[in-house]
């Protein structure tokens, strides 16, 4: 009887290690929490090693768990390469792009200016409140708010973003703030720090805040091109100097030379330098 773990057990382990808990990992893997919990117990039993410390803070990796996590990262990178290779003869190659909410919506709205079905790359937009890992090729391109510092990443600056206060009218004085589980963007932190006592409602998604602002519930901070063009909103301040930030296209320093990724980078750079709309994304993680 073969007692060695299956390949997908390592993938499940990697998902739990990355998320730090069963529930979120189960959702990303498309299985139930009970199934994933059972698979992880059996996985530890087959290996004869304790990989997790179970507690109120979630599934914390043990020393041996951390050692295996380093190895499974290499397995994930190899699997991603195989998946990318297998699509090369099937038409356009998907290029995974991670962007903030407003950037993604803006790109989607004007995608025909960036991409056509005849291109060698196929845009695949990834929404995640946490930065995706370019080093392990979870994504190919990240639209970020600062130059990458890691030596395995390459960055191209494609402009800046300015923010201002918006509301349905000047008579609206309350604020819409971030909820505890919202992404810790600079604009959300600025609202909390400067107008926390005036917050009348909260949201963990920018699009919800945007809609409530249009309904007159409260004020929000938006990038200028988004707010200035929003029906039902008016600008209530000058650009906020401390929220002005750079905009960068970030990619793997070797992956950027792959023809589909290079084509996507070229198209996005041309688009952003002629269309100053984007919103910040959380700072990149190695």
GROMACS .gro file of C-alpha atoms in nm:
model
  286
    1UNK     CA    1   0.000   0.000   0.000
    2UNK     CA    2   0.136   0.340  -0.102
    3UNK     CA    3   0.154   0.567   0.202
    4UNK     CA    4   0.321   0.858   0.024
    5UNK     CA    5   0.116   1.181   0.003
    6UNK     CA    6  -0.047   1.270  -0.327
    7UNK     CA    7   0.078   1.570  -0.523
    8UNK     CA    8  -0.241   1.762  -0.447
    9UNK     CA    9  -0.175   1.718  -0.073
   10UNK     CA   10   0.132   1.936  -0.115
   11UNK     CA   11  -0.080   2.194  -0.300
   12UNK     CA   12  -0.337   2.190  -0.019
   13UNK     CA   13  -0.058   2.226   0.237
   14UNK     CA   14   0.081   2.524   0.047
   15UNK     CA   15  -0.263   2.692   0.045
   16UNK     CA   16  -0.300   2.649   0.423
   17UNK     CA   17   0.056   2.768   0.485
   18UNK     CA   18   0.001   3.077   0.270
   19UNK     CA   19  -0.333   3.176   0.422
   20UNK     CA   20  -0.260   3.073   0.781
   21UNK     CA   21  -0.596   2.903   0.822
   22UNK     CA   22  -0.824   2.631   0.692
   23UNK     CA   23  -1.130   2.837   0.593
   24UNK     CA   24  -0.959   3.073   0.349
   25UNK     CA   25  -0.741   2.794   0.209
   26UNK     CA   26  -1.045   2.572   0.155
   27UNK     CA   27  -1.219   2.848  -0.037
   28UNK     CA   28  -0.917   2.901  -0.263
   29UNK     CA   29  -0.886   2.525  -0.323
   30UNK     CA   30  -1.256   2.471  -0.390
   31UNK     CA   31  -1.306   2.214  -0.112
   32UNK     CA   32  -1.490   2.216   0.219
   33UNK     CA   33  -1.315   2.310   0.542
   34UNK     CA   34  -1.390   1.964   0.681
   35UNK     CA   35  -1.231   1.795   0.380
   36UNK     CA   36  -0.922   2.013   0.391
   37UNK     CA   37  -0.882   1.968   0.767
   38UNK     CA   38  -0.906   1.590   0.725
   39UNK     CA   39  -0.656   1.595   0.437
   40UNK     CA   40  -0.406   1.793   0.643
   41UNK     CA   41  -0.431   1.554   0.937
   42UNK     CA   42  -0.375   1.259   0.705
   43UNK     CA   43  -0.091   1.447   0.533
   44UNK     CA   44   0.091   1.498   0.863
   45UNK     CA   45   0.034   1.133   0.952
   46UNK     CA   46   0.177   1.007   0.622
   47UNK     CA   47   0.484   1.226   0.656
   48UNK     CA   48   0.525   1.147   1.024
   49UNK     CA   49   0.595   1.513   1.093
   50UNK     CA   50   0.401   1.785   1.271
   51UNK     CA   51   0.359   2.073   1.028
   52UNK     CA   52   0.113   2.302   1.210
   53UNK     CA   53   0.047   2.442   1.555
   54UNK     CA   54  -0.330   2.467   1.596
   55UNK     CA   55  -0.468   2.757   1.800
   56UNK     CA   56  -0.698   3.056   1.805
   57UNK     CA   57  -0.462   3.240   1.570
   58UNK     CA   58  -0.505   2.975   1.301
   59UNK     CA   59  -0.266   2.721   1.157
   60UNK     CA   60   0.086   2.835   1.248
   61UNK     CA   61   0.374   2.653   1.079
   62UNK     CA   62   0.617   2.455   1.292
   63UNK     CA   63   0.987   2.456   1.207
   64UNK     CA   64   0.936   2.148   0.988
   65UNK     CA   65   0.629   2.309   0.837
   66UNK     CA   66   0.835   2.613   0.738
   67UNK     CA   67   1.098   2.386   0.583
   68UNK     CA   68   0.834   2.209   0.374
   69UNK     CA   69   0.673   2.543   0.280
   70UNK     CA   70   1.003   2.651   0.122
   71UNK     CA   71   1.010   2.332  -0.083
   72UNK     CA   72   0.648   2.355  -0.193
   73UNK     CA   73   0.709   2.707  -0.320
   74UNK     CA   74   0.948   2.556  -0.573
   75UNK     CA   75   0.687   2.296  -0.662
   76UNK     CA   76   0.428   2.568  -0.721
   77UNK     CA   77   0.668   2.761  -0.944
   78UNK     CA   78   0.735   2.445  -1.146
   79UNK     CA   79   0.361   2.375  -1.175
   80UNK     CA   80   0.299   2.731  -1.295
   81UNK     CA   81   0.569   2.689  -1.560
   82UNK     CA   82   0.410   2.365  -1.678
   83UNK     CA   83   0.069   2.529  -1.696
   84UNK     CA   84   0.211   2.823  -1.890
   85UNK     CA   85   0.393   2.590  -2.128
   86UNK     CA   86   0.083   2.380  -2.191
   87UNK     CA   87  -0.112   2.686  -2.312
   88UNK     CA   88   0.147   2.806  -2.561
   89UNK     CA   89   0.002   2.598  -2.842
   90UNK     CA   90  -0.357   2.687  -2.756
   91UNK     CA   91  -0.371   3.044  -2.879
   92UNK     CA   92  -0.310   3.355  -2.667
   93UNK     CA   93  -0.116   3.302  -2.344
   94UNK     CA   94  -0.286   3.428  -2.026
   95UNK     CA   95  -0.100   3.709  -1.850
   96UNK     CA   96  -0.212   3.746  -1.488
   97UNK     CA   97  -0.243   4.109  -1.377
   98UNK     CA   98  -0.307   4.228  -1.021
   99UNK     CA   99  -0.440   4.579  -0.968
  100UNK     CA  100  -0.633   4.791  -0.720
  101UNK     CA  101  -1.010   4.814  -0.749
  102UNK     CA  102  -1.032   5.133  -0.950
  103UNK     CA  103  -0.742   5.044  -1.177
  104UNK     CA  104  -0.895   4.709  -1.262
  105UNK     CA  105  -1.236   4.863  -1.331
  106UNK     CA  106  -1.085   5.134  -1.547
  107UNK     CA  107  -0.877   4.888  -1.747
  108UNK     CA  108  -1.179   4.663  -1.794
  109UNK     CA  109  -1.391   4.956  -1.914
  110UNK     CA  110  -1.132   5.054  -2.175
  111UNK     CA  111  -0.980   4.717  -2.251
  112UNK     CA  112  -1.023   4.763  -2.626
  113UNK     CA  113  -0.760   5.040  -2.608
  114UNK     CA  114  -0.509   4.797  -2.456
  115UNK     CA  115  -0.583   4.456  -2.602
  116UNK     CA  116  -0.745   4.286  -2.902
  117UNK     CA  117  -0.835   3.918  -2.952
  118UNK     CA  118  -0.554   3.891  -3.208
  119UNK     CA  119  -0.283   3.973  -2.950
  120UNK     CA  120  -0.046   3.702  -2.829
  121UNK     CA  121  -0.151   3.762  -2.467
  122UNK     CA  122  -0.483   3.720  -2.292
  123UNK     CA  123  -0.551   3.954  -1.996
  124UNK     CA  124  -0.642   3.773  -1.676
  125UNK     CA  125  -0.724   4.015  -1.394
  126UNK     CA  126  -0.670   3.893  -1.038
  127UNK     CA  127  -0.845   4.063  -0.747
  128UNK     CA  128  -0.692   4.012  -0.406
  129UNK     CA  129  -0.682   4.234  -0.099
  130UNK     CA  130  -0.326   4.113  -0.033
  131UNK     CA  131  -0.040   4.163  -0.277
  132UNK     CA  132   0.016   3.862  -0.501
  133UNK     CA  133   0.360   3.704  -0.525
  134UNK     CA  134   0.537   3.784  -0.852
  135UNK     CA  135   0.849   3.586  -0.756
  136UNK     CA  136   0.648   3.261  -0.752
  137UNK     CA  137   0.449   3.380  -1.055
  138UNK     CA  138   0.112   3.394  -0.880
  139UNK     CA  139   0.079   3.691  -1.111
  140UNK     CA  140   0.286   3.819  -1.404
  141UNK     CA  141   0.232   4.193  -1.363
  142UNK     CA  142   0.143   4.395  -1.055
  143UNK     CA  143   0.028   4.757  -1.072
  144UNK     CA  144   0.185   4.899  -0.758
  145UNK     CA  145   0.245   5.229  -0.582
  146UNK     CA  146   0.621   5.218  -0.548
  147UNK     CA  147   0.940   5.093  -0.709
  148UNK     CA  148   1.009   4.727  -0.631
  149UNK     CA  149   1.302   4.671  -0.396
  150UNK     CA  150   1.361   4.299  -0.447
  151UNK     CA  151   1.641   4.218  -0.695
  152UNK     CA  152   1.427   3.957  -0.875
  153UNK     CA  153   1.163   4.217  -0.964
  154UNK     CA  154   1.171   4.481  -1.237
  155UNK     CA  155   0.971   4.803  -1.231
  156UNK     CA  156   0.864   5.066  -1.482
  157UNK     CA  157   0.723   5.394  -1.359
  158UNK     CA  158   0.415   5.498  -1.556
  159UNK     CA  159   0.295   5.814  -1.383
  160UNK     CA  160   0.147   5.933  -1.055
  161UNK     CA  161  -0.194   5.933  -0.887
  162UNK     CA  162  -0.362   6.222  -0.703
  163UNK     CA  163  -0.654   6.192  -0.461
  164UNK     CA  164  -0.919   6.432  -0.331
  165UNK     CA  165  -1.232   6.432  -0.115
  166UNK     CA  166  -1.567   6.370  -0.287
  167UNK     CA  167  -1.930   6.375  -0.179
  168UNK     CA  168  -2.280   6.413  -0.318
  169UNK     CA  169  -2.286   6.775  -0.196
  170UNK     CA  170  -2.108   7.012   0.040
  171UNK     CA  171  -2.383   6.956   0.296
  172UNK     CA  172  -2.268   6.595   0.345
  173UNK     CA  173  -2.032   6.610   0.643
  174UNK     CA  174  -2.009   6.248   0.761
  175UNK     CA  175  -1.750   6.006   0.633
  176UNK     CA  176  -1.742   5.652   0.496
  177UNK     CA  177  -1.449   5.472   0.653
  178UNK     CA  178  -1.270   5.138   0.612
  179UNK     CA  179  -1.388   4.837   0.809
  180UNK     CA  180  -1.145   4.637   1.021
  181UNK     CA  181  -1.089   4.384   0.742
  182UNK     CA  182  -1.045   4.637   0.462
  183UNK     CA  183  -0.715   4.659   0.275
  184UNK     CA  184  -0.483   4.903   0.453
  185UNK     CA  185  -0.441   5.146   0.166
  186UNK     CA  186  -0.290   5.487   0.228
  187UNK     CA  187  -0.618   5.664   0.146
  188UNK     CA  188  -0.808   5.444   0.396
  189UNK     CA  189  -0.549   5.513   0.664
  190UNK     CA  190  -0.567   5.886   0.589
  191UNK     CA  191  -0.945   5.892   0.636
  192UNK     CA  192  -0.916   5.700   0.963
  193UNK     CA  193  -0.641   5.926   1.096
  194UNK     CA  194  -0.802   6.256   1.000
  195UNK     CA  195  -1.178   6.194   1.014
  196UNK     CA  196  -1.219   5.882   1.228
  197UNK     CA  197  -1.454   6.057   1.470
  198UNK     CA  198  -1.682   6.164   1.182
  199UNK     CA  199  -1.723   5.822   1.022
  200UNK     CA  200  -2.092   5.731   0.991
  201UNK     CA  201  -2.053   5.394   0.819
  202UNK     CA  202  -1.779   5.159   0.707
  203UNK     CA  203  -1.705   4.919   0.422
  204UNK     CA  204  -1.433   4.671   0.333
  205UNK     CA  205  -1.470   4.724  -0.042
  206UNK     CA  206  -1.397   5.055  -0.221
  207UNK     CA  207  -1.685   5.006  -0.464
  208UNK     CA  208  -1.934   4.994  -0.175
  209UNK     CA  209  -1.795   5.319  -0.035
  210UNK     CA  210  -1.820   5.475  -0.380
  211UNK     CA  211  -2.185   5.378  -0.418
  212UNK     CA  212  -2.276   5.503  -0.069
  213UNK     CA  213  -2.101   5.833  -0.138
  214UNK     CA  214  -2.310   5.875  -0.453
  215UNK     CA  215  -2.620   5.808  -0.242
  216UNK     CA  216  -2.524   6.092  -0.007
  217UNK     CA  217  -2.431   5.873   0.291
  218UNK     CA  218  -2.089   6.028   0.344
  219UNK     CA  219  -1.765   6.159   0.199
  220UNK     CA  220  -1.491   5.946   0.045
  221UNK     CA  221  -1.140   5.984  -0.091
  222UNK     CA  222  -1.104   5.890  -0.458
  223UNK     CA  223  -0.839   5.925  -0.729
  224UNK     CA  224  -0.910   6.245  -0.924
  225UNK     CA  225  -1.004   6.094  -1.262
  226UNK     CA  226  -1.243   5.848  -1.095
  227UNK     CA  227  -1.408   6.104  -0.869
  228UNK     CA  228  -1.422   6.384  -1.126
  229UNK     CA  229  -1.605   6.158  -1.369
  230UNK     CA  230  -1.840   5.997  -1.118
  231UNK     CA  231  -2.211   6.074  -1.166
  232UNK     CA  232  -2.361   6.229  -0.854
  233UNK     CA  233  -2.030   6.325  -0.693
  234UNK     CA  234  -1.851   6.657  -0.664
  235UNK     CA  235  -1.496   6.732  -0.559
  236UNK     CA  236  -1.485   6.888  -0.211
  237UNK     CA  237  -1.111   6.953  -0.176
  238UNK     CA  238  -0.790   7.025  -0.357
  239UNK     CA  239  -0.568   6.722  -0.426
  240UNK     CA  240  -0.437   6.578  -0.100
  241UNK     CA  241  -0.062   6.625  -0.118
  242UNK     CA  242   0.035   6.344   0.119
  243UNK     CA  243  -0.166   6.090  -0.083
  244UNK     CA  244  -0.001   6.163  -0.416
  245UNK     CA  245   0.185   5.846  -0.512
  246UNK     CA  246   0.382   5.690  -0.790
  247UNK     CA  247   0.246   5.423  -1.022
  248UNK     CA  248   0.463   5.128  -1.127
  249UNK     CA  249   0.429   4.824  -1.348
  250UNK     CA  250   0.612   4.546  -1.162
  251UNK     CA  251   0.713   4.211  -1.311
  252UNK     CA  252   0.962   3.930  -1.265
  253UNK     CA  253   1.302   4.043  -1.393
  254UNK     CA  254   1.328   3.736  -1.619
  255UNK     CA  255   0.958   3.680  -1.684
  256UNK     CA  256   0.925   4.028  -1.834
  257UNK     CA  257   1.113   3.908  -2.143
  258UNK     CA  258   0.857   3.638  -2.224
  259UNK     CA  259   0.680   3.764  -2.541
  260UNK     CA  260   0.324   3.762  -2.396
  261UNK     CA  261   0.433   3.942  -2.076
  262UNK     CA  262   0.645   4.191  -2.275
  263UNK     CA  263   0.348   4.264  -2.503
  264UNK     CA  264   0.122   4.321  -2.203
  265UNK     CA  265   0.376   4.549  -2.031
  266UNK     CA  266   0.415   4.756  -2.348
  267UNK     CA  267   0.038   4.793  -2.392
  268UNK     CA  268  -0.022   4.883  -2.027
  269UNK     CA  269   0.262   5.135  -2.021
  270UNK     CA  270   0.125   5.310  -2.328
  271UNK     CA  271  -0.224   5.314  -2.178
  272UNK     CA  272  -0.123   5.455  -1.840
  273UNK     CA  273   0.106   5.724  -1.976
  274UNK     CA  274  -0.184   5.854  -2.184
  275UNK     CA  275  -0.461   5.785  -1.928
  276UNK     CA  276  -0.382   5.899  -1.572
  277UNK     CA  277  -0.629   5.674  -1.387
  278UNK     CA  278  -0.535   5.418  -1.122
  279UNK     CA  279  -0.570   5.350  -0.755
  280UNK     CA  280  -0.308   5.231  -0.512
  281UNK     CA  281  -0.257   4.866  -0.432
  282UNK     CA  282  -0.100   4.740  -0.111
  283UNK     CA  283   0.279   4.750  -0.117
  284UNK     CA  284   0.444   4.445  -0.278
  285UNK     CA  285   0.562   4.145  -0.079
  286UNK     CA  286   0.857   3.928  -0.171
   0.00000   0.00000   0.00000
